[in-house]
GROMACS .gro file of C-alpha atoms in nm:
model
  238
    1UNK     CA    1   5.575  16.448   3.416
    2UNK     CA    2   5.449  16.681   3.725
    3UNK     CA    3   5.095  16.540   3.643
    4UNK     CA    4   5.191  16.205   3.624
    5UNK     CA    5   5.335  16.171   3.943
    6UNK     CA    6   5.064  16.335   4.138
    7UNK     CA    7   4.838  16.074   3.959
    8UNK     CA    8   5.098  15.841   4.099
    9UNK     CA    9   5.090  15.965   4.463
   10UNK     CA   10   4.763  16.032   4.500
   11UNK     CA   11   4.670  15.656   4.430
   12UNK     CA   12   4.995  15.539   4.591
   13UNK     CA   13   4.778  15.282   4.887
   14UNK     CA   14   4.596  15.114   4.551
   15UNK     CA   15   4.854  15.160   4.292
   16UNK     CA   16   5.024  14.787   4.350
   17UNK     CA   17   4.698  14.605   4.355
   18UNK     CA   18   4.603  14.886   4.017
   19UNK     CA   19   4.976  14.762   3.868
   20UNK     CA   20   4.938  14.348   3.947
   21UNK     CA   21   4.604  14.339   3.799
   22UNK     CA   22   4.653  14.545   3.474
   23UNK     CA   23   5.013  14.310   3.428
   24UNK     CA   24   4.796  14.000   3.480
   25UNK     CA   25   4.512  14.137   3.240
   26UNK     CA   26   4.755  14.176   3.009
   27UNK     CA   27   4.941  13.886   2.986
   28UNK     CA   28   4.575  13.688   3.069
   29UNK     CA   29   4.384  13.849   2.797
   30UNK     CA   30   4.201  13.545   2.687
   31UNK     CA   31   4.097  13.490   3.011
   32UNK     CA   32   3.875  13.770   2.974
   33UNK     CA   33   3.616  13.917   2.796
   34UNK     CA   34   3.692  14.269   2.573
   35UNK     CA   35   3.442  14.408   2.782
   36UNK     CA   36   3.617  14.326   3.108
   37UNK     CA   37   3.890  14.463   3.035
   38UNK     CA   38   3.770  14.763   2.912
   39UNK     CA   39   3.596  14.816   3.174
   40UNK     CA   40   3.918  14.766   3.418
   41UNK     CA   41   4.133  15.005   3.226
   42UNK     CA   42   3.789  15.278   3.253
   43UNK     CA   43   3.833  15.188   3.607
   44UNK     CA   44   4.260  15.291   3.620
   45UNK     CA   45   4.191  15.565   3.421
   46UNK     CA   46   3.908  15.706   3.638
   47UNK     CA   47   4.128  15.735   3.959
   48UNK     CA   48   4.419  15.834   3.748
   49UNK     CA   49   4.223  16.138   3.647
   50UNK     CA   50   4.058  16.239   3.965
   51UNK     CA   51   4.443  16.186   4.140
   52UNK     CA   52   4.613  16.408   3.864
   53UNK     CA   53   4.302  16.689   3.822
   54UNK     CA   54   4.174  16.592   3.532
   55UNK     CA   55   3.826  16.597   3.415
   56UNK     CA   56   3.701  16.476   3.121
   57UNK     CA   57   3.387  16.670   2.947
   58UNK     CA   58   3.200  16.400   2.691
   59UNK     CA   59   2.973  16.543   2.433
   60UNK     CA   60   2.789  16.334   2.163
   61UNK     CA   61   2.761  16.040   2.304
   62UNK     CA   62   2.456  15.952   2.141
   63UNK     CA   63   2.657  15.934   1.800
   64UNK     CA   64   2.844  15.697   1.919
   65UNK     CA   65   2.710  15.377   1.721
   66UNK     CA   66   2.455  15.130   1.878
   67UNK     CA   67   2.590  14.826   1.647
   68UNK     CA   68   2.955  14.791   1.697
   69UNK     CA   69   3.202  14.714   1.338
   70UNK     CA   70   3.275  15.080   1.311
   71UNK     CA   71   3.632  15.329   1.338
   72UNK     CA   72   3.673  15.637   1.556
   73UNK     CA   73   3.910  15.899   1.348
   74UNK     CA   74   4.026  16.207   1.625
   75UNK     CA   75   4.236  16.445   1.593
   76UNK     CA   76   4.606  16.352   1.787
   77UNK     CA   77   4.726  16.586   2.113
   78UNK     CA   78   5.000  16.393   2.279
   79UNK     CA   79   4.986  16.054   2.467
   80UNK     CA   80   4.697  16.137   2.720
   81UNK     CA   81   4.438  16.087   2.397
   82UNK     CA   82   4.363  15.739   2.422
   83UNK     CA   83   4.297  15.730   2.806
   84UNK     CA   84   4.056  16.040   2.739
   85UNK     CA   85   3.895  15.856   2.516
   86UNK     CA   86   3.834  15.592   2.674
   87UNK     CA   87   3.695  15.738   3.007
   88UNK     CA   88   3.447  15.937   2.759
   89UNK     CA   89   3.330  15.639   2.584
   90UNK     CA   90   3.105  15.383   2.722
   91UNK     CA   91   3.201  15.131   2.428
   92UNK     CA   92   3.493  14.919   2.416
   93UNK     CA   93   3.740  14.986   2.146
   94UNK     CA   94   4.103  14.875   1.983
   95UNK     CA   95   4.387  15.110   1.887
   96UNK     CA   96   4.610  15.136   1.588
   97UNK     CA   97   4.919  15.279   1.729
   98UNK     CA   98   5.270  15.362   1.628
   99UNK     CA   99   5.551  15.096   1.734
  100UNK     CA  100   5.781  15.390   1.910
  101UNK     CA  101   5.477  15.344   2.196
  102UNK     CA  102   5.440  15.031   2.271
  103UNK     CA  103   5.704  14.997   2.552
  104UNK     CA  104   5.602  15.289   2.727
  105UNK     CA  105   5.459  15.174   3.085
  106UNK     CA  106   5.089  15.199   3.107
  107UNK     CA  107   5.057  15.237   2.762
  108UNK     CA  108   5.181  14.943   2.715
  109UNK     CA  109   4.989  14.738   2.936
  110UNK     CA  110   4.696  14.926   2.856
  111UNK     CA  111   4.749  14.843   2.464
  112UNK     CA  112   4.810  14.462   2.523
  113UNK     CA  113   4.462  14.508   2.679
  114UNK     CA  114   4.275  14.631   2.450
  115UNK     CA  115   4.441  14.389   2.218
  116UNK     CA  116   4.560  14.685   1.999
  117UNK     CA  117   4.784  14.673   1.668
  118UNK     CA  118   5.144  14.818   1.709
  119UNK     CA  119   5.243  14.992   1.295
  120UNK     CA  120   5.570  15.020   1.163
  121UNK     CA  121   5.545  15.305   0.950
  122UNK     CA  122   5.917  15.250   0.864
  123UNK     CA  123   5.752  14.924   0.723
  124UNK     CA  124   5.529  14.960   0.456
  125UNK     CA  125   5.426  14.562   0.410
  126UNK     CA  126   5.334  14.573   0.792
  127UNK     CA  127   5.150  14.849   0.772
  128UNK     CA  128   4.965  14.653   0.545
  129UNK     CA  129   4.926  14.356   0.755
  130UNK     CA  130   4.794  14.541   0.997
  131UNK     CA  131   4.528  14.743   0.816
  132UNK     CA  132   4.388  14.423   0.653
  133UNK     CA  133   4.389  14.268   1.026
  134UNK     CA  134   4.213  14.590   1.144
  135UNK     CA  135   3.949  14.527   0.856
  136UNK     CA  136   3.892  14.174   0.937
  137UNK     CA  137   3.868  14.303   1.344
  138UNK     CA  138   3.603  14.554   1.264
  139UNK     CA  139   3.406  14.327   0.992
  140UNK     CA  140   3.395  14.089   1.290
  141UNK     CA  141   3.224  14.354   1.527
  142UNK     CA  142   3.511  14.522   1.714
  143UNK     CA  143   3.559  14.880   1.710
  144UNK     CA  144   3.917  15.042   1.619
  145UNK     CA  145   4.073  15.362   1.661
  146UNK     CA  146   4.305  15.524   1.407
  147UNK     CA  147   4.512  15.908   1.467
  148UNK     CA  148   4.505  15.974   1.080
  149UNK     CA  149   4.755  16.251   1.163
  150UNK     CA  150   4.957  15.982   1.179
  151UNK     CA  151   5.190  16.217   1.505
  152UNK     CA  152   5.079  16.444   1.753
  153UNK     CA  153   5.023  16.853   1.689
  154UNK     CA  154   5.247  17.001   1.908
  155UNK     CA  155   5.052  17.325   1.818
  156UNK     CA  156   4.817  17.274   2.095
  157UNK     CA  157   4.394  17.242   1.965
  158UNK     CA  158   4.603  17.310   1.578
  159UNK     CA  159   4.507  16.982   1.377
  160UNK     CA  160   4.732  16.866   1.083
  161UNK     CA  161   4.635  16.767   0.775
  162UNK     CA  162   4.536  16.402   0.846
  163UNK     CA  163   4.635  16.091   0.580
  164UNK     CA  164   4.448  15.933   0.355
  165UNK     CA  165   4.580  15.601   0.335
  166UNK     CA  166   4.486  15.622   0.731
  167UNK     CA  167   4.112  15.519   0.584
  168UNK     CA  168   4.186  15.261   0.395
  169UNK     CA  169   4.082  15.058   0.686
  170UNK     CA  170   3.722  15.201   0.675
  171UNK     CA  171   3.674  15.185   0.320
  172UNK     CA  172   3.704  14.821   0.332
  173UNK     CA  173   3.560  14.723   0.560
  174UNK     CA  174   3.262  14.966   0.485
  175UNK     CA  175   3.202  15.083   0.789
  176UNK     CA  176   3.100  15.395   0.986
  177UNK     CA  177   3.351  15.631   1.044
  178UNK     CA  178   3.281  15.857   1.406
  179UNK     CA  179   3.518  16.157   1.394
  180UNK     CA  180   3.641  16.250   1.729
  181UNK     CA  181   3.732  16.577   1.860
  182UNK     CA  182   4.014  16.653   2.120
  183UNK     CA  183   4.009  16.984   2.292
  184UNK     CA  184   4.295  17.075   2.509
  185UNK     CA  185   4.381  16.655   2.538
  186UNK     CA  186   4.786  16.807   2.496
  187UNK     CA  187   4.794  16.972   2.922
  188UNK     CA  188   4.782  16.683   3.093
  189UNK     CA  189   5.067  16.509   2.979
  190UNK     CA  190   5.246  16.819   2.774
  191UNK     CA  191   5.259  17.079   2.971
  192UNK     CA  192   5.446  17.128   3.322
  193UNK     CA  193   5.177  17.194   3.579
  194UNK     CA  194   4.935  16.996   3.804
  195UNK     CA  195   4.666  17.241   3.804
  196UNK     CA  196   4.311  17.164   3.710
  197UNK     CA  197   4.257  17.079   3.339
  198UNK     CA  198   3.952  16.995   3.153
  199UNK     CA  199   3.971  16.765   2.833
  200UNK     CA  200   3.712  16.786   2.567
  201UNK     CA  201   3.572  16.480   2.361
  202UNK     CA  202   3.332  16.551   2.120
  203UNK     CA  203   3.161  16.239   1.943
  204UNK     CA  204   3.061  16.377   1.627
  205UNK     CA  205   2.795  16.236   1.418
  206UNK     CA  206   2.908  15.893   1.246
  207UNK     CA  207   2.958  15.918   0.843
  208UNK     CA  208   2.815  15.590   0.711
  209UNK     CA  209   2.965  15.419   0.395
  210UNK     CA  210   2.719  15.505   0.199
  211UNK     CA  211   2.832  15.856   0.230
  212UNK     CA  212   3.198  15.863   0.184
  213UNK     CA  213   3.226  15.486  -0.045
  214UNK     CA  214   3.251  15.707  -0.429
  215UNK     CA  215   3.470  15.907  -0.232
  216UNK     CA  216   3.893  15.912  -0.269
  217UNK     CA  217   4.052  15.876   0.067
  218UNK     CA  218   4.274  16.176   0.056
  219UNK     CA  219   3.867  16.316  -0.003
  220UNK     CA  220   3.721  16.161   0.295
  221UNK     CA  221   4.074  16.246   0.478
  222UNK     CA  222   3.950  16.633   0.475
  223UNK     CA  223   3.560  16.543   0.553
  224UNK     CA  224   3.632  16.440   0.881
  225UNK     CA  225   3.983  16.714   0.929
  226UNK     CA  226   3.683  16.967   0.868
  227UNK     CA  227   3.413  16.835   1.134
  228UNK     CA  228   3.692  16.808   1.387
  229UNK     CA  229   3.774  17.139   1.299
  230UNK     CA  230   3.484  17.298   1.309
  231UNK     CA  231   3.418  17.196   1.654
  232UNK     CA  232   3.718  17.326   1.794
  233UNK     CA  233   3.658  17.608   1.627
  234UNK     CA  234   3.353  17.697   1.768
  235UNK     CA  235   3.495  17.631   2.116
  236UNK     CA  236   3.792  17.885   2.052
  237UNK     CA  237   3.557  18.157   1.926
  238UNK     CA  238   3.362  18.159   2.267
   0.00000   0.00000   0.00000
């Protein structure tokens, strides 16, 4: 909360024309292109960062995919993830997120946005709805993202065991999966300090279908825990 309201104050001369706009993008968002938007919420989340101390350190960019149709899986930290991301990542992407978020200010604006899909997981049939609208989305050329954990760690760079009915999405629509991971993506939002804080986003090296199609989901569920793992690994050894 400390963080948040420096990020607040220190943008406080901009933050009603920042507020208007994002409201109006969001309830306008046929109005304009994905990539407009995207590039507006890069834009709020850019002075957001540099008013709250928060810099984001991008690595593997390169993996990210040239063609877009494909599904970022990362590991899930706490409710800055998203707007790490999406500072890190020069493509424009959609969420899957859980319903309990989507009246949360920002977040929510920032969702409507990116035209994202809210999931019930109290609802099983909407679940499904929304997994076979995600496959249709990403068949079509947009890129989603999915937390396969299906909840935040709240065991800081500690990733759970992620679900495989959380790739059900890639498998049919037989695309790339790019595993994401989050390093230390939990202190700006989850911990009870303004000092400095550097968030890491690794783009790891996309799995093609052709690589994970023979392959059970619970299977391809631990590929990509693994890869994340490994990566944050080899940061907490230094």
């Amino acid at each position: 909360m400390k963080r948040i309201i420096l990020m607040v104050f220190k943008n406080i001369l901009i933050l009603p024309y920042i507020w208007i706009k994002l409201c109006y993008y969001a309830s306008h968002v046929d109005k304009y292109t994905e990539e407009q938007r995207y590039n507006y919420l890069d834009y709020i989340v850019k002075h957001a960062n540099k008013g709250g101390n928060v810099t984001i350190a991008a690595f593997g960019q390169e993996n990210i995919p040239k063609k877009s149709g494909f599904m970022f899986y990362p590991n899930h930290q706490g409710l800055y993830d998203v707007l790490a991301i999406l500072e890190a990542c020069p493509t424009p992407f959609s969420v899957v997120a859980k319903k309990e978020v989507e009246n949360i200010p920002l977040l929510k604006q920032t969702f409507k946005c990116m035209q994202a899909f809210m999931i019930d997981r109290d609802n099983p049939r909407q679940g499904l709805e929304v997994i076979l609208n995600v496959v249709k989305e990403v068949k079509k050329g947009r890129n989603y993202l999915i937390f396969a954990e299906g909840t935040r760690s709240k065991e800081g760079n500690k990733v759970q065991d992620f679900k495989g009915g959380s790739f059900k999405a890639a498998t049919k629509a037989k695309c790339p999966i790019v595993p994401i991971a989050l390093i230390d993506s939990f202190k700006p939002f989850d911990r009870s300090t303004t000092k400095p804080v550097t968030v890491q986003v690794h783009f790891l090296e996309p799995i093609p279908y052709e690589e994970y199609k023979d392959l059970h989901t619970n299977d391809i569920a631990r590929m990509v825990k693994e890869r994340i793992e490994a990566v944050i690994a080899e940061y907490e050894s230094r």
